[in-house]
Tab-separated table of N, CA, C and O in Angstrom:
chain	number	residue	atom	x	y	z
O	1	UNK	N	39.800	-64.026	36.419
O	1	UNK	CA	39.585	-62.765	36.978
O	1	UNK	C	40.251	-61.600	36.195
O	1	UNK	O	39.634	-60.405	36.272
O	2	UNK	N	41.342	-61.887	35.468
O	2	UNK	CA	41.691	-60.830	34.578
O	2	UNK	C	40.765	-60.675	33.568
O	2	UNK	O	40.480	-59.422	32.811
O	3	UNK	N	40.049	-61.713	33.040
O	3	UNK	CA	39.251	-61.377	31.983
O	3	UNK	C	38.001	-60.705	32.254
O	3	UNK	O	37.391	-59.743	31.651
O	4	UNK	N	37.487	-60.858	33.796
O	4	UNK	CA	36.578	-60.264	33.958
O	4	UNK	C	36.701	-58.824	34.273
O	4	UNK	O	36.046	-57.873	34.068
O	5	UNK	N	37.869	-58.305	34.715
O	5	UNK	CA	38.513	-57.023	35.238
O	5	UNK	C	38.600	-56.307	33.648
O	5	UNK	O	38.092	-55.140	33.539
O	6	UNK	N	38.999	-57.004	32.604
O	6	UNK	CA	39.069	-56.605	31.439
O	6	UNK	C	37.637	-56.004	30.730
O	6	UNK	O	37.527	-54.928	30.199
O	7	UNK	N	36.628	-56.969	31.013
O	7	UNK	CA	35.002	-56.571	30.573
O	7	UNK	C	34.769	-55.608	31.411
O	7	UNK	O	34.072	-54.663	30.976
O	8	UNK	N	34.964	-55.375	32.546
O	8	UNK	CA	34.477	-54.446	33.421
O	8	UNK	C	35.052	-53.065	32.754
O	8	UNK	O	34.345	-51.768	32.406
O	9	UNK	N	36.139	-53.230	32.603
O	9	UNK	CA	37.045	-51.828	32.096
O	9	UNK	C	36.660	-51.415	30.732
O	9	UNK	O	36.188	-50.391	30.331
O	10	UNK	N	36.268	-52.507	29.743
O	10	UNK	CA	36.150	-52.218	28.281
O	10	UNK	C	34.618	-51.887	28.533
O	10	UNK	O	34.176	-50.845	27.516
O	11	UNK	N	33.638	-52.368	29.308
O	11	UNK	CA	32.321	-51.824	29.538
O	11	UNK	C	32.220	-50.340	30.048
O	11	UNK	O	31.382	-49.611	29.465
O	12	UNK	N	33.128	-49.884	30.942
O	12	UNK	CA	33.148	-48.525	31.286
O	12	UNK	C	33.460	-47.447	30.132
O	12	UNK	O	32.790	-46.662	30.252
O	13	UNK	N	34.659	-47.901	29.335
O	13	UNK	CA	35.030	-47.218	28.433
O	13	UNK	C	33.914	-46.866	27.399
O	13	UNK	O	33.753	-46.174	26.647
O	14	UNK	N	33.261	-48.190	27.181
O	14	UNK	CA	32.280	-48.233	25.960
O	14	UNK	C	31.126	-47.189	26.516
O	14	UNK	O	30.545	-46.452	25.814
O	15	UNK	N	30.659	-47.267	27.723
O	15	UNK	CA	29.536	-46.452	28.247
O	15	UNK	C	30.044	-44.872	28.199
O	15	UNK	O	29.107	-44.441	27.830
O	16	UNK	N	31.473	-44.786	28.750
O	16	UNK	CA	31.905	-43.240	28.705
O	16	UNK	C	31.793	-42.736	27.277
O	16	UNK	O	31.502	-41.798	26.887
O	17	UNK	N	32.083	-43.752	26.359
O	17	UNK	CA	32.329	-43.165	24.955
O	17	UNK	C	30.878	-42.911	24.386
O	17	UNK	O	30.749	-41.803	23.697
O	18	UNK	N	30.038	-43.753	24.715
O	18	UNK	CA	28.574	-43.555	24.161
O	18	UNK	C	27.836	-42.362	24.860
O	18	UNK	O	27.298	-41.439	24.222
O	19	UNK	N	28.185	-42.062	26.298
O	19	UNK	CA	27.645	-40.904	26.574
O	19	UNK	C	28.378	-39.763	26.132
O	19	UNK	O	27.388	-38.662	25.962
O	20	UNK	N	29.520	-39.800	25.735
O	20	UNK	CA	30.157	-38.477	25.164
O	20	UNK	C	29.651	-38.148	23.865
O	20	UNK	O	29.562	-37.301	23.516
O	21	UNK	N	29.425	-39.322	23.005
O	21	UNK	CA	28.719	-39.090	21.663
O	21	UNK	C	27.371	-38.368	21.986
O	21	UNK	O	26.984	-37.824	21.430
O	22	UNK	N	26.481	-39.115	22.848
O	22	UNK	CA	25.574	-38.289	22.976
O	22	UNK	C	25.274	-36.969	23.347
O	22	UNK	O	24.591	-35.894	23.071
O	23	UNK	N	26.571	-36.403	24.516
O	23	UNK	CA	26.757	-35.205	24.723
O	23	UNK	C	26.928	-34.370	23.395
O	23	UNK	O	26.217	-33.049	23.317
O	24	UNK	N	27.729	-34.808	22.532
O	24	UNK	CA	28.120	-34.133	21.623
O	24	UNK	C	27.023	-33.849	20.327
O	24	UNK	O	26.978	-32.951	20.143
O	25	UNK	N	26.425	-34.964	20.510
O	25	UNK	CA	25.255	-35.186	19.666
O	25	UNK	C	23.910	-34.025	20.041
O	25	UNK	O	23.269	-33.308	19.247
O	26	UNK	N	23.867	-33.809	21.316
O	26	UNK	CA	23.039	-32.857	21.942
O	26	UNK	C	23.385	-31.686	21.513
O	26	UNK	O	22.543	-30.752	21.248
O	27	UNK	N	24.458	-31.063	21.818
O	27	UNK	CA	25.128	-30.043	21.506
O	27	UNK	C	25.147	-29.680	19.880
O	27	UNK	O	24.261	-28.555	19.738
O	28	UNK	N	25.366	-30.706	19.212
O	28	UNK	CA	25.049	-30.261	17.588
O	28	UNK	C	23.659	-30.055	17.359
O	28	UNK	O	23.273	-29.241	16.686
O	29	UNK	N	22.876	-31.087	18.115
O	29	UNK	CA	21.596	-30.313	17.610
O	29	UNK	C	20.698	-29.290	18.283
O	29	UNK	O	20.203	-28.985	17.620
O	30	UNK	N	21.403	-28.908	19.403
O	30	UNK	CA	20.774	-27.681	19.961
O	30	UNK	C	21.452	-26.632	19.152
O	30	UNK	O	20.625	-25.735	18.730
O	31	UNK	N	22.513	-26.488	18.558
O	31	UNK	CA	23.014	-25.682	17.844
O	31	UNK	C	22.418	-25.545	16.321
O	31	UNK	O	22.035	-24.639	15.826
O	32	UNK	N	21.842	-26.735	15.859
O	32	UNK	CA	21.227	-26.945	14.653
O	32	UNK	C	19.740	-26.358	14.771
O	32	UNK	O	19.392	-25.697	13.989
O	33	UNK	N	19.287	-26.734	15.859
O	33	UNK	CA	17.848	-26.049	16.163
O	33	UNK	C	17.828	-24.608	16.450
O	33	UNK	O	17.177	-23.744	15.791
O	34	UNK	N	19.202	-24.154	17.091
O	34	UNK	CA	19.026	-22.600	17.257
O	34	UNK	C	19.304	-22.108	16.042
O	34	UNK	O	18.428	-20.904	15.446
O	35	UNK	N	20.335	-22.554	15.276
O	35	UNK	CA	20.235	-22.247	13.822
O	35	UNK	C	18.968	-22.097	13.146
O	35	UNK	O	18.972	-20.936	12.567
O	36	UNK	N	18.211	-22.905	13.215
O	36	UNK	CA	17.156	-23.148	11.892
O	36	UNK	C	15.923	-22.058	12.880
O	36	UNK	O	15.351	-21.491	12.022
O	37	UNK	N	15.973	-21.792	14.177
O	37	UNK	CA	15.106	-20.954	14.754
O	37	UNK	C	15.592	-19.525	14.446
O	37	UNK	O	14.854	-18.696	14.172
O	38	UNK	N	16.917	-19.089	14.134
O	38	UNK	CA	17.484	-17.927	13.860
O	38	UNK	C	16.870	-17.501	12.277
O	38	UNK	O	16.727	-16.461	12.155
O	39	UNK	N	17.268	-18.775	11.528
O	39	UNK	CA	16.668	-18.448	10.094
O	39	UNK	C	15.332	-18.225	10.177
O	39	UNK	O	14.592	-17.557	9.308
O	40	UNK	N	14.524	-19.165	10.871
O	40	UNK	CA	12.977	-18.717	10.917
O	40	UNK	C	12.787	-17.371	11.445
O	40	UNK	O	11.762	-16.735	10.916
O	41	UNK	N	13.296	-16.936	12.214
O	41	UNK	CA	13.216	-15.625	13.023
O	41	UNK	C	13.463	-14.662	11.773
O	41	UNK	O	12.798	-13.633	11.709
O	42	UNK	N	14.835	-14.631	11.168
O	42	UNK	CA	15.243	-13.871	10.292
O	42	UNK	C	14.200	-14.006	9.002
O	42	UNK	O	13.410	-12.871	8.302
O	43	UNK	N	13.426	-15.119	8.848
O	43	UNK	CA	12.633	-15.011	7.635
O	43	UNK	C	11.182	-14.705	7.900
O	43	UNK	O	10.724	-13.832	7.440
O	44	UNK	N	10.866	-14.716	9.217
O	44	UNK	CA	9.896	-13.914	9.593
O	44	UNK	C	9.848	-12.548	9.758
O	44	UNK	O	8.980	-11.829	9.234
O	45	UNK	N	11.026	-12.046	10.041
O	45	UNK	CA	11.520	-10.566	9.777
O	45	UNK	C	11.371	-10.044	8.541
O	45	UNK	O	10.888	-9.069	8.245
O	46	UNK	N	11.864	-10.778	7.444
O	46	UNK	CA	11.760	-10.479	6.123
O	46	UNK	C	10.169	-10.512	5.582
O	46	UNK	O	10.073	-9.406	4.921
O	47	UNK	N	9.392	-11.339	6.006
O	47	UNK	CA	8.127	-11.427	5.762
O	47	UNK	C	7.583	-10.166	6.444
O	47	UNK	O	6.808	-9.679	5.746
O	48	UNK	N	7.643	-9.952	7.780
O	48	UNK	CA	7.347	-8.670	8.300
O	48	UNK	C	7.122	-7.586	7.425
O	48	UNK	O	6.492	-6.437	7.380
O	49	UNK	N	8.598	-7.457	7.290
O	49	UNK	CA	9.121	-6.038	6.539
O	49	UNK	C	8.434	-6.110	5.392
O	49	UNK	O	8.028	-4.995	4.744
O	50	UNK	N	8.575	-7.207	4.568
O	50	UNK	CA	7.771	-7.410	3.113
O	50	UNK	C	6.201	-6.952	3.314
O	50	UNK	O	5.841	-6.130	2.490
O	51	UNK	N	5.615	-7.514	4.336
O	51	UNK	CA	4.302	-6.833	4.425
O	51	UNK	C	3.921	-5.589	4.929
O	51	UNK	O	3.226	-4.533	4.228
O	52	UNK	N	4.790	-4.773	5.480
O	52	UNK	CA	4.887	-3.352	5.780
O	52	UNK	C	5.177	-2.396	4.469
O	52	UNK	O	4.437	-1.775	4.187
O	53	UNK	N	6.177	-2.862	3.503
O	53	UNK	CA	6.336	-2.220	2.490
O	53	UNK	C	5.216	-2.657	1.389
O	53	UNK	O	4.720	-1.411	0.845
O	54	UNK	N	4.388	-3.582	1.416
O	54	UNK	CA	3.243	-3.953	0.503
O	54	UNK	C	2.192	-3.061	1.151
O	54	UNK	O	1.439	-2.465	0.359
O	55	UNK	N	2.005	-2.879	2.414
O	55	UNK	CA	1.031	-2.011	3.359
O	55	UNK	C	1.307	-0.604	2.571
O	55	UNK	O	0.243	0.147	2.379
O	56	UNK	N	2.472	-0.186	2.796
O	56	UNK	CA	2.859	1.206	2.491
O	56	UNK	C	2.600	1.528	1.087
O	56	UNK	O	1.944	2.514	0.472
O	57	UNK	N	2.889	0.539	0.225
O	57	UNK	CA	2.431	0.515	-1.356
O	57	UNK	C	1.032	0.882	-1.680
O	57	UNK	O	0.237	1.405	-2.231
O	58	UNK	N	0.275	-0.187	-0.842
O	58	UNK	CA	-1.386	-0.205	-0.886
O	58	UNK	C	-1.853	1.423	-0.429
O	58	UNK	O	-2.762	1.835	-1.089
O	59	UNK	N	-1.335	2.176	0.773
O	59	UNK	CA	-1.482	3.059	1.050
O	59	UNK	C	-1.470	4.273	0.073
O	59	UNK	O	-2.012	5.056	-0.042
O	60	UNK	N	-0.270	4.224	-0.214
O	60	UNK	CA	0.295	5.303	-1.270
O	60	UNK	C	-0.512	5.118	-2.457
O	60	UNK	O	-0.769	6.049	-2.970
O	61	UNK	N	-0.918	3.706	-2.978
O	61	UNK	CA	-1.715	3.900	-3.841
O	61	UNK	C	-3.147	4.105	-3.722
O	61	UNK	O	-3.862	4.952	-4.575
O	62	UNK	N	-3.781	4.061	-2.842
O	62	UNK	CA	-5.049	4.498	-2.397
O	62	UNK	C	-4.931	6.015	-2.151
O	62	UNK	O	-5.955	6.802	-2.641
O	63	UNK	N	-3.890	6.547	-1.795
O	63	UNK	CA	-3.816	8.186	-1.562
O	63	UNK	C	-3.959	8.708	-2.834
O	63	UNK	O	-4.350	9.534	-3.210
O	64	UNK	N	-3.031	8.084	-3.777
O	64	UNK	CA	-3.041	8.719	-5.235
O	64	UNK	C	-4.316	8.504	-6.014
O	64	UNK	O	-4.703	9.283	-6.656
O	65	UNK	N	-5.032	7.304	-5.611
O	65	UNK	CA	-6.303	7.526	-6.235
O	65	UNK	C	-7.492	8.276	-5.989
O	65	UNK	O	-8.031	8.609	-6.557
O	66	UNK	N	-7.327	8.375	-4.428
O	66	UNK	CA	-7.907	9.520	-3.776
O	66	UNK	C	-7.697	10.960	-4.335
O	66	UNK	O	-8.632	11.598	-4.574
O	67	UNK	N	-6.628	11.149	-4.505
O	67	UNK	CA	-6.208	12.508	-4.898
O	67	UNK	C	-6.676	12.497	-6.580
O	67	UNK	O	-7.086	13.917	-6.887
O	68	UNK	N	-6.509	11.485	-7.308
O	68	UNK	CA	-7.108	11.653	-8.765
O	68	UNK	C	-8.504	11.922	-8.636
O	68	UNK	O	-8.939	12.559	-9.421
O	69	UNK	N	-9.290	11.075	-7.939
O	69	UNK	CA	-10.701	11.309	-7.771
O	69	UNK	C	-11.187	12.789	-7.610
O	69	UNK	O	-11.826	13.204	-7.943
O	70	UNK	N	-10.307	13.335	-6.391
O	70	UNK	CA	-10.544	14.623	-5.920
O	70	UNK	C	-10.194	15.631	-6.863
O	70	UNK	O	-11.035	16.455	-7.199
O	71	UNK	N	-9.234	15.475	-7.721
O	71	UNK	CA	-8.858	16.365	-8.976
O	71	UNK	C	-9.932	16.002	-9.795
O	71	UNK	O	-10.161	17.338	-10.407
O	72	UNK	N	-10.378	14.911	-10.399
O	72	UNK	CA	-11.579	14.768	-11.253
O	72	UNK	C	-12.709	15.626	-10.805
O	72	UNK	O	-13.206	16.224	-11.666
O	73	UNK	N	-13.100	15.218	-9.641
O	73	UNK	CA	-14.393	15.928	-9.002
O	73	UNK	C	-14.161	17.603	-9.016
O	73	UNK	O	-15.037	18.238	-9.636
O	74	UNK	N	-12.680	18.037	-8.607
O	74	UNK	CA	-12.651	19.536	-9.060
O	74	UNK	C	-12.844	20.122	-10.287
O	74	UNK	O	-13.300	20.958	-10.559
O	75	UNK	N	-12.278	19.189	-11.164
O	75	UNK	CA	-12.204	19.866	-12.552
O	75	UNK	C	-13.646	19.576	-13.190
O	75	UNK	O	-14.041	20.528	-13.984
O	76	UNK	N	-14.603	18.545	-12.849
O	76	UNK	CA	-16.065	18.627	-13.140
O	76	UNK	C	-16.651	19.872	-12.692
O	76	UNK	O	-17.545	20.352	-13.237
O	77	UNK	N	-16.221	20.264	-11.254
O	77	UNK	CA	-16.997	21.195	-10.833
O	77	UNK	C	-16.730	22.537	-11.529
O	77	UNK	O	-17.532	23.284	-11.812
O	78	UNK	N	-15.239	22.842	-11.721
O	78	UNK	CA	-14.843	23.939	-12.410
O	78	UNK	C	-15.645	23.879	-13.908
O	78	UNK	O	-16.079	24.934	-14.364
O	79	UNK	N	-15.677	22.816	-14.595
O	79	UNK	CA	-16.334	22.763	-16.068
O	79	UNK	C	-17.671	23.100	-15.703
O	79	UNK	O	-18.307	23.939	-16.668
O	80	UNK	N	-18.523	22.686	-14.581
O	80	UNK	CA	-19.862	22.800	-14.314
O	80	UNK	C	-20.288	24.619	-14.045
O	80	UNK	O	-20.984	25.060	-14.624
O	81	UNK	N	-19.286	24.891	-13.431
O	81	UNK	CA	-19.327	26.618	-13.168
O	81	UNK	C	-18.969	27.325	-14.402
O	81	UNK	O	-19.525	28.403	-14.561
O	82	UNK	N	-17.920	26.841	-15.288
O	82	UNK	CA	-17.535	27.491	-16.466
O	82	UNK	C	-18.985	27.515	-17.422
O	82	UNK	O	-19.422	28.544	-17.975
O	83	UNK	N	-19.817	26.293	-17.490
O	83	UNK	CA	-20.968	26.171	-18.428
O	83	UNK	C	-21.788	27.130	-17.821
O	83	UNK	O	-22.629	27.669	-18.366
O	84	UNK	N	-22.054	27.112	-16.497
O	84	UNK	CA	-23.182	27.775	-15.424
O	84	UNK	C	-22.857	29.479	-16.043
O	84	UNK	O	-24.009	29.939	-16.390
O	85	UNK	N	-21.598	29.955	-16.009
O	85	UNK	CA	-21.130	31.079	-16.381
O	85	UNK	C	-21.339	31.583	-17.742
O	85	UNK	O	-22.007	32.545	-18.108
O	86	UNK	N	-21.026	30.993	-18.750
O	86	UNK	CA	-21.433	30.717	-20.163
O	86	UNK	C	-22.933	31.195	-20.249
O	86	UNK	O	-23.319	31.863	-21.170
O	87	UNK	N	-23.871	30.020	-19.789
O	87	UNK	CA	-25.231	30.039	-19.728
O	87	UNK	C	-25.685	31.838	-19.340
O	87	UNK	O	-26.527	32.258	-19.926
O	88	UNK	N	-25.272	31.989	-18.130
O	88	UNK	CA	-25.547	33.402	-17.817
O	88	UNK	C	-25.102	34.360	-18.660
O	88	UNK	O	-25.992	35.451	-19.104
O	89	UNK	N	-23.889	34.238	-19.110
O	89	UNK	CA	-23.548	35.180	-19.896
O	89	UNK	C	-24.094	35.552	-21.147
O	89	UNK	O	-24.722	36.220	-21.987
O	90	UNK	N	-24.449	34.212	-21.902
O	90	UNK	CA	-25.570	34.213	-23.137
O	90	UNK	C	-26.652	34.704	-22.854
O	90	UNK	O	-27.550	35.303	-23.666
O	91	UNK	N	-27.425	34.249	-21.562
O	91	UNK	CA	-28.572	34.987	-21.079
O	91	UNK	C	-28.599	36.667	-21.283
O	91	UNK	O	-29.592	37.123	-21.744
O	92	UNK	N	-27.551	37.115	-20.614
O	92	UNK	CA	-27.369	38.519	-20.498
O	92	UNK	C	-27.151	39.239	-21.766
O	92	UNK	O	-28.096	40.236	-22.025
O	93	UNK	N	-26.596	38.552	-22.956
O	93	UNK	CA	-26.315	38.939	-24.129
O	93	UNK	C	-27.773	38.828	-24.651
O	93	UNK	O	-27.924	39.928	-25.456
O	94	UNK	N	-28.362	37.633	-24.602
O	94	UNK	CA	-29.847	37.836	-25.402
O	94	UNK	C	-30.584	38.901	-24.517
O	94	UNK	O	-31.325	39.714	-25.388
O	95	UNK	N	-30.806	39.084	-23.405
O	95	UNK	CA	-31.429	40.098	-22.729
O	95	UNK	C	-30.978	41.446	-23.394
O	95	UNK	O	-32.025	42.425	-23.565
O	96	UNK	N	-29.502	41.650	-23.504
O	96	UNK	CA	-29.198	43.048	-24.033
O	96	UNK	C	-29.685	43.127	-25.154
O	96	UNK	O	-29.993	44.339	-25.980
O	97	UNK	N	-29.597	42.273	-26.213
O	97	UNK	CA	-29.907	42.124	-27.660
O	97	UNK	C	-31.465	42.456	-27.537
O	97	UNK	O	-31.851	43.478	-28.352
O	98	UNK	N	-32.282	41.861	-26.910
O	98	UNK	CA	-33.607	42.070	-26.760
O	98	UNK	C	-34.132	43.645	-26.189
O	98	UNK	O	-34.834	44.292	-27.170
O	99	UNK	N	-33.588	44.059	-25.532
O	99	UNK	CA	-33.506	45.493	-24.931
O	99	UNK	C	-32.997	46.270	-26.018
O	99	UNK	O	-33.831	47.721	-26.274
O	100	UNK	N	-31.804	46.101	-26.723
O	100	UNK	CA	-31.349	47.209	-27.961
O	100	UNK	C	-32.521	46.905	-28.855
O	100	UNK	O	-33.039	47.938	-29.717
O	101	UNK	N	-33.150	45.783	-29.313
O	101	UNK	CA	-34.261	45.811	-30.231
O	101	UNK	C	-35.320	46.362	-29.755
O	101	UNK	O	-36.141	47.308	-30.828
O	102	UNK	N	-35.929	46.483	-28.790
O	102	UNK	CA	-36.958	47.368	-28.016
O	102	UNK	C	-36.766	48.720	-28.334
O	102	UNK	O	-37.478	49.489	-28.785
O	103	UNK	N	-35.247	49.272	-27.647
O	103	UNK	CA	-35.144	50.283	-28.010
O	103	UNK	C	-35.098	51.067	-29.310
O	103	UNK	O	-35.532	52.034	-29.697
O	104	UNK	N	-34.555	50.112	-30.331
O	104	UNK	CA	-34.618	50.431	-31.791
O	104	UNK	C	-36.131	50.728	-32.183
O	104	UNK	O	-36.509	51.795	-32.828
O	105	UNK	N	-36.995	49.775	-31.815
O	105	UNK	CA	-38.411	50.209	-32.001
O	105	UNK	C	-39.073	51.312	-31.622
O	105	UNK	O	-39.630	51.931	-32.296
O	106	UNK	N	-38.438	51.513	-30.209
O	106	UNK	CA	-39.002	52.787	-29.683
O	106	UNK	C	-38.435	54.198	-30.323
O	106	UNK	O	-39.557	55.199	-30.459
O	107	UNK	N	-37.331	54.136	-30.744
O	107	UNK	CA	-36.722	55.249	-31.669
O	107	UNK	C	-37.191	55.340	-32.939
O	107	UNK	O	-37.585	56.385	-33.297
O	108	UNK	N	-37.637	54.336	-33.645
O	108	UNK	CA	-38.134	54.579	-35.217
O	108	UNK	C	-39.586	53.425	-35.065
O	108	UNK	O	-39.217	52.481	-35.531
O	109	UNK	N	-40.710	53.886	-34.585
O	109	UNK	CA	-41.626	52.941	-34.624
O	109	UNK	C	-42.131	52.841	-35.915
O	109	UNK	O	-42.701	51.880	-36.310
O	110	UNK	N	-42.051	53.659	-36.945
O	110	UNK	CA	-42.383	53.547	-38.333
O	110	UNK	C	-41.817	52.652	-39.340
O	110	UNK	O	-42.264	51.790	-40.158
O	111	UNK	N	-40.482	52.300	-38.809
O	111	UNK	CA	-39.534	51.737	-40.074
O	111	UNK	C	-39.682	49.950	-39.625
O	111	UNK	O	-39.586	49.161	-40.609
O	112	UNK	N	-40.354	49.519	-38.781
O	112	UNK	CA	-40.289	48.089	-38.702
O	112	UNK	C	-41.634	47.870	-38.781
O	112	UNK	O	-42.664	47.679	-39.090
């Protein structure tokens, strides 16, 4: 009878100890899972921040590229206008020279 009582008590203590280990183990597992989730959330936030930074850099690069292209177009237009103005000026000078030549002929018809 004493042996039976001893085995029953030993069994109860053993089952109690195993259930406590399982509880502690579950708590540890939950805290580890929570830690991993927090780490993953931080990593996801870091990745999101990096993506936002990269998008901003890309947008800034595109803006700079568009501004540079607009500047080149503007410079080309200025050069074209300057060239047209030069051609007009040359044409006017040629016209004045021709008129001066005609006027000179009219004033002195026998010299030429």
